[in-house]
């Protein structure tokens, strides 16, 4: 499903739509260049789950931020600065996937070896200064879908 966002607020609204479908146990893989809007998207997820969007910051230096929402715990990771999958393994990424919360990864392709086959891929591409193309696709790599 492809959306066109014309503002950060609209990106949050689109993410909020995805949030409503989450039941726990999902992994959301965010892709898009620096400043594409990945963190804005996570704010929208938080808002959609009943959490506090202002608490969301880019976990670039922390690797992992954990947010409690009314409904589900969100584990927000950023793979931008990882040197390899071992950095993610060291913080227990595989275990996080089993907590029944929602695991969201910025720069997910940098740890592609660790991503579950069943995941939700979100690609954010700048179209202009304020416009973003947001493609959301649930997919299972093993099925090739
Ligand atoms: N339609 C839009 N959707 C999202 N962000 C937008 C949009 N238009 C402009 N922006 C701006 O783009 C920037 C997106 O920043 P954000 O931190 O979300 O990017 P990011 O993809 O997380 O980058 P990084 O890889 O550095 O973590 C913000 O400054 C935001 O205001
Ligand atoms: Mg970010």
PDB file of N, CA and C in Angstrom, residues 46-104:
ATOM      1  N   UNK A  46       3.478   5.579  17.929  1.00  0.00           N
ATOM      2  CA  UNK A  46       3.267   5.762  19.366  1.00  0.00           C
ATOM      3  C   UNK A  46       1.919   6.410  19.642  1.00  0.00           C
ATOM      4  N   UNK A  47       1.639   7.452  18.906  1.00  0.00           N
ATOM      5  CA  UNK A  47       0.370   8.157  19.084  1.00  0.00           C
ATOM      6  C   UNK A  47      -0.796   7.203  18.809  1.00  0.00           C
ATOM      7  N   UNK A  48      -0.669   6.439  17.727  1.00  0.00           N
ATOM      8  CA  UNK A  48      -1.737   5.515  17.338  1.00  0.00           C
ATOM      9  C   UNK A  48      -1.960   4.415  18.370  1.00  0.00           C
ATOM     10  N   UNK A  49      -0.917   4.086  19.111  1.00  0.00           N
ATOM     11  CA  UNK A  49      -1.039   3.036  20.134  1.00  0.00           C
ATOM     12  C   UNK A  49      -1.448   3.614  21.480  1.00  0.00           C
ATOM     13  N   UNK A  50      -1.638   4.913  21.527  1.00  0.00           N
ATOM     14  CA  UNK A  50      -2.044   5.536  22.784  1.00  0.00           C
ATOM     15  C   UNK A  50      -0.879   6.008  23.635  1.00  0.00           C
ATOM     16  N   UNK A  51       0.311   6.032  23.064  1.00  0.00           N
ATOM     17  CA  UNK A  51       1.492   6.489  23.796  1.00  0.00           C
ATOM     18  C   UNK A  51       1.735   7.969  23.598  1.00  0.00           C
ATOM     19  N   UNK A  52       2.894   8.404  24.037  1.00  0.00           N
ATOM     20  CA  UNK A  52       3.244   9.822  24.011  1.00  0.00           C
ATOM     21  C   UNK A  52       4.263  10.083  22.876  1.00  0.00           C
ATOM     22  N   UNK A  53       3.808  10.636  21.751  1.00  0.00           N
ATOM     23  CA  UNK A  53       4.713  10.791  20.610  1.00  0.00           C
ATOM     24  C   UNK A  53       5.920  11.683  20.903  1.00  0.00           C
ATOM     25  N   UNK A  54       5.748  12.632  21.850  1.00  0.00           N
ATOM     26  CA  UNK A  54       6.879  13.530  22.138  1.00  0.00           C
ATOM     27  C   UNK A  54       8.033  12.816  22.839  1.00  0.00           C
ATOM     28  N   UNK A  55       7.753  11.637  23.373  1.00  0.00           N
ATOM     29  CA  UNK A  55       8.826  10.907  24.041  1.00  0.00           C
ATOM     30  C   UNK A  55       9.768  10.239  23.045  1.00  0.00           C
ATOM     31  N   UNK A  56       9.381  10.239  21.766  1.00  0.00           N
ATOM     32  CA  UNK A  56      10.182   9.528  20.766  1.00  0.00           C
ATOM     33  C   UNK A  56      11.333  10.389  20.285  1.00  0.00           C
ATOM     34  N   UNK A  57      12.544   9.849  20.409  1.00  0.00           N
ATOM     35  CA  UNK A  57      13.689  10.502  19.808  1.00  0.00           C
ATOM     36  C   UNK A  57      14.416   9.455  18.994  1.00  0.00           C
ATOM     37  N   UNK A  58      15.250   9.907  18.088  1.00  0.00           N
ATOM     38  CA  UNK A  58      15.991   8.967  17.274  1.00  0.00           C
ATOM     39  C   UNK A  58      16.965   8.230  18.188  1.00  0.00           C
ATOM     40  N   UNK A  59      16.907   6.907  18.200  1.00  0.00           N
ATOM     41  CA  UNK A  59      17.795   6.179  19.108  1.00  0.00           C
ATOM     42  C   UNK A  59      19.192   5.986  18.541  1.00  0.00           C
ATOM     43  N   UNK A  60      19.599   6.872  17.646  1.00  0.00           N
ATOM     44  CA  UNK A  60      20.889   6.704  16.973  1.00  0.00           C
ATOM     45  C   UNK A  60      22.031   6.469  17.951  1.00  0.00           C
ATOM     46  N   UNK A  61      22.027   7.198  19.067  1.00  0.00           N
ATOM     47  CA  UNK A  61      23.132   7.049  20.010  1.00  0.00           C
ATOM     48  C   UNK A  61      22.845   6.033  21.094  1.00  0.00           C
ATOM     49  N   UNK A  62      21.568   5.678  21.213  1.00  0.00           N
ATOM     50  CA  UNK A  62      21.166   4.758  22.273  1.00  0.00           C
ATOM     51  C   UNK A  62      20.992   3.338  21.740  1.00  0.00           C
ATOM     52  N   UNK A  63      20.831   3.218  20.434  1.00  0.00           N
ATOM     53  CA  UNK A  63      20.550   1.937  19.784  1.00  0.00           C
ATOM     54  C   UNK A  63      19.142   1.433  20.066  1.00  0.00           C
ATOM     55  N   UNK A  64      18.689   1.592  21.331  1.00  0.00           N
ATOM     56  CA  UNK A  64      17.362   1.071  21.677  1.00  0.00           C
ATOM     57  C   UNK A  64      16.643   2.026  22.613  1.00  0.00           C
ATOM     58  N   UNK A  65      15.439   2.411  22.253  1.00  0.00           N
ATOM     59  CA  UNK A  65      14.540   3.116  23.168  1.00  0.00           C
ATOM     60  C   UNK A  65      13.315   2.230  23.383  1.00  0.00           C
ATOM     61  N   UNK A  66      12.819   2.217  24.598  1.00  0.00           N
ATOM     62  CA  UNK A  66      11.625   1.430  24.910  1.00  0.00           C
ATOM     63  C   UNK A  66      10.521   2.376  25.351  1.00  0.00           C
ATOM     64  N   UNK A  67       9.355   2.252  24.741  1.00  0.00           N
ATOM     65  CA  UNK A  67       8.225   3.113  25.097  1.00  0.00           C
ATOM     66  C   UNK A  67       7.058   2.244  25.515  1.00  0.00           C
ATOM     67  N   UNK A  68       6.440   2.632  26.599  1.00  0.00           N
ATOM     68  CA  UNK A  68       5.213   1.966  27.007  1.00  0.00           C
ATOM     69  C   UNK A  68       4.055   2.756  26.461  1.00  0.00           C
ATOM     70  N   UNK A  69       3.160   2.112  25.762  1.00  0.00           N
ATOM     71  CA  UNK A  69       1.959   2.797  25.301  1.00  0.00           C
ATOM     72  C   UNK A  69       0.820   2.211  26.117  1.00  0.00           C
ATOM     73  N   UNK A  70      -0.367   2.725  25.933  1.00  0.00           N
ATOM     74  CA  UNK A  70      -1.485   2.126  26.640  1.00  0.00           C
ATOM     75  C   UNK A  70      -1.594   0.641  26.312  1.00  0.00           C
ATOM     76  N   UNK A  71      -1.307   0.306  25.082  1.00  0.00           N
ATOM     77  CA  UNK A  71      -1.663  -1.013  24.555  1.00  0.00           C
ATOM     78  C   UNK A  71      -0.481  -1.984  24.486  1.00  0.00           C
ATOM     79  N   UNK A  72       0.621  -1.532  23.929  1.00  0.00           N
ATOM     80  CA  UNK A  72       1.744  -2.431  23.648  1.00  0.00           C
ATOM     81  C   UNK A  72       3.057  -1.715  23.956  1.00  0.00           C
ATOM     82  N   UNK A  73       4.070  -2.493  24.275  1.00  0.00           N
ATOM     83  CA  UNK A  73       5.399  -1.919  24.435  1.00  0.00           C
ATOM     84  C   UNK A  73       6.060  -1.817  23.061  1.00  0.00           C
ATOM     85  N   UNK A  74       6.681  -0.677  22.816  1.00  0.00           N
ATOM     86  CA  UNK A  74       7.366  -0.464  21.537  1.00  0.00           C
ATOM     87  C   UNK A  74       8.871  -0.435  21.786  1.00  0.00           C
ATOM     88  N   UNK A  75       9.578  -1.289  21.060  1.00  0.00           N
ATOM     89  CA  UNK A  75      11.039  -1.328  21.109  1.00  0.00           C
ATOM     90  C   UNK A  75      11.545  -0.654  19.842  1.00  0.00           C
ATOM     91  N   UNK A  76      12.179   0.493  20.000  1.00  0.00           N
ATOM     92  CA  UNK A  76      12.574   1.324  18.855  1.00  0.00           C
ATOM     93  C   UNK A  76      14.090   1.263  18.714  1.00  0.00           C
ATOM     94  N   UNK A  77      14.542   0.702  17.622  1.00  0.00           N
ATOM     95  CA  UNK A  77      15.985   0.536  17.401  1.00  0.00           C
ATOM     96  C   UNK A  77      16.433   1.302  16.172  1.00  0.00           C
ATOM     97  N   UNK A  78      17.720   1.614  16.142  1.00  0.00           N
ATOM     98  CA  UNK A  78      18.295   2.313  14.995  1.00  0.00           C
ATOM     99  C   UNK A  78      19.609   1.631  14.638  1.00  0.00           C
ATOM    100  N   UNK A  79      19.684   1.100  13.446  1.00  0.00           N
ATOM    101  CA  UNK A  79      20.864   0.340  13.031  1.00  0.00           C
ATOM    102  C   UNK A  79      21.870   1.197  12.273  1.00  0.00           C
ATOM    103  N   UNK A  80      21.649   2.509  12.247  1.00  0.00           N
ATOM    104  CA  UNK A  80      22.517   3.368  11.420  1.00  0.00           C
ATOM    105  C   UNK A  80      23.989   3.212  11.764  1.00  0.00           C
ATOM    106  N   UNK A  81      24.289   3.184  13.062  1.00  0.00           N
ATOM    107  CA  UNK A  81      25.684   3.160  13.478  1.00  0.00           C
ATOM    108  C   UNK A  81      26.218   1.776  13.826  1.00  0.00           C
ATOM    109  N   UNK A  82      25.429   0.746  13.614  1.00  0.00           N
ATOM    110  CA  UNK A  82      25.953  -0.568  13.966  1.00  0.00           C
ATOM    111  C   UNK A  82      27.061  -0.957  12.989  1.00  0.00           C
ATOM    112  N   UNK A  83      28.034  -1.673  13.508  1.00  0.00           N
ATOM    113  CA  UNK A  83      29.104  -2.133  12.629  1.00  0.00           C
ATOM    114  C   UNK A  83      28.750  -3.495  12.043  1.00  0.00           C
ATOM    115  N   UNK A  84      27.831  -4.166  12.666  1.00  0.00           N
ATOM    116  CA  UNK A  84      27.405  -5.459  12.149  1.00  0.00           C
ATOM    117  C   UNK A  84      26.294  -6.016  13.008  1.00  0.00           C
ATOM    118  N   UNK A  85      25.730  -7.128  12.607  1.00  0.00           N
ATOM    119  CA  UNK A  85      24.605  -7.717  13.346  1.00  0.00           C
ATOM    120  C   UNK A  85      24.959  -8.043  14.793  1.00  0.00           C
ATOM    121  N   UNK A  86      26.249  -8.248  15.085  1.00  0.00           N
ATOM    122  CA  UNK A  86      26.619  -8.611  16.458  1.00  0.00           C
ATOM    123  C   UNK A  86      26.266  -7.494  17.441  1.00  0.00           C
ATOM    124  N   UNK A  87      26.284  -6.250  16.978  1.00  0.00           N
ATOM    125  CA  UNK A  87      25.875  -5.144  17.856  1.00  0.00           C
ATOM    126  C   UNK A  87      24.410  -5.298  18.274  1.00  0.00           C
ATOM    127  N   UNK A  88      23.588  -5.730  17.328  1.00  0.00           N
ATOM    128  CA  UNK A  88      22.167  -5.912  17.622  1.00  0.00           C
ATOM    129  C   UNK A  88      21.956  -7.142  18.488  1.00  0.00           C
ATOM    130  N   UNK A  89      22.718  -8.174  18.211  1.00  0.00           N
ATOM    131  CA  UNK A  89      22.600  -9.384  19.023  1.00  0.00           C
ATOM    132  C   UNK A  89      23.001  -9.081  20.465  1.00  0.00           C
ATOM    133  N   UNK A  90      24.003  -8.202  20.625  1.00  0.00           N
ATOM    134  CA  UNK A  90      24.499  -7.873  21.971  1.00  0.00           C
ATOM    135  C   UNK A  90      23.426  -7.203  22.822  1.00  0.00           C
ATOM    136  N   UNK A  91      22.517  -6.461  22.194  1.00  0.00           N
ATOM    137  CA  UNK A  91      21.463  -5.834  23.000  1.00  0.00           C
ATOM    138  C   UNK A  91      20.209  -6.714  23.061  1.00  0.00           C
ATOM    139  N   UNK A  92      20.319  -7.917  22.552  1.00  0.00           N
ATOM    140  CA  UNK A  92      19.217  -8.871  22.708  1.00  0.00           C
ATOM    141  C   UNK A  92      18.100  -8.704  21.697  1.00  0.00           C
ATOM    142  N   UNK A  93      18.453  -8.341  20.479  1.00  0.00           N
ATOM    143  CA  UNK A  93      17.430  -8.095  19.457  1.00  0.00           C
ATOM    144  C   UNK A  93      16.502  -9.290  19.277  1.00  0.00           C
ATOM    145  N   UNK A  94      17.079 -10.473  19.191  1.00  0.00           N
ATOM    146  CA  UNK A  94      16.273 -11.679  18.950  1.00  0.00           C
ATOM    147  C   UNK A  94      15.262 -11.885  20.076  1.00  0.00           C
ATOM    148  N   UNK A  95      15.702 -11.608  21.299  1.00  0.00           N
ATOM    149  CA  UNK A  95      14.791 -11.752  22.444  1.00  0.00           C
ATOM    150  C   UNK A  95      13.684 -10.699  22.397  1.00  0.00           C
ATOM    151  N   UNK A  96      14.042  -9.501  21.944  1.00  0.00           N
ATOM    152  CA  UNK A  96      13.025  -8.440  21.863  1.00  0.00           C
ATOM    153  C   UNK A  96      11.872  -8.857  20.964  1.00  0.00           C
ATOM    154  N   UNK A  97      12.208  -9.607  19.914  1.00  0.00           N
ATOM    155  CA  UNK A  97      11.183 -10.036  18.960  1.00  0.00           C
ATOM    156  C   UNK A  97      10.179 -10.983  19.600  1.00  0.00           C
ATOM    157  N   UNK A  98      10.558 -11.545  20.734  1.00  0.00           N
ATOM    158  CA  UNK A  98       9.702 -12.555  21.373  1.00  0.00           C
ATOM    159  C   UNK A  98       8.932 -11.999  22.568  1.00  0.00           C
ATOM    160  N   UNK A  99       8.957 -10.687  22.757  1.00  0.00           N
ATOM    161  CA  UNK A  99       8.334 -10.104  23.947  1.00  0.00           C
ATOM    162  C   UNK A  99       6.843  -9.813  23.779  1.00  0.00           C
ATOM    163  N   UNK A 100       6.339  -9.986  22.569  1.00  0.00           N
ATOM    164  CA  UNK A 100       4.918  -9.710  22.360  1.00  0.00           C
ATOM    165  C   UNK A 100       4.611  -8.233  22.193  1.00  0.00           C
ATOM    166  N   UNK A 101       5.666  -7.426  22.044  1.00  0.00           N
ATOM    167  CA  UNK A 101       5.480  -5.999  21.789  1.00  0.00           C
ATOM    168  C   UNK A 101       5.624  -5.713  20.304  1.00  0.00           C
ATOM    169  N   UNK A 102       5.976  -4.480  19.995  1.00  0.00           N
ATOM    170  CA  UNK A 102       6.207  -4.098  18.602  1.00  0.00           C
ATOM    171  C   UNK A 102       7.661  -3.638  18.486  1.00  0.00           C
ATOM    172  N   UNK A 103       8.402  -4.271  17.589  1.00  0.00           N
ATOM    173  CA  UNK A 103       9.811  -3.940  17.396  1.00  0.00           C
ATOM    174  C   UNK A 103       9.925  -3.115  16.119  1.00  0.00           C
ATOM    175  N   UNK A 104      10.450  -1.887  16.248  1.00  0.00           N
ATOM    176  CA  UNK A 104      10.575  -1.000  15.093  1.00  0.00           C
ATOM    177  C   UNK A 104      12.056  -0.705  14.875  1.00  0.00           C
TER     178      UNK A 104
END
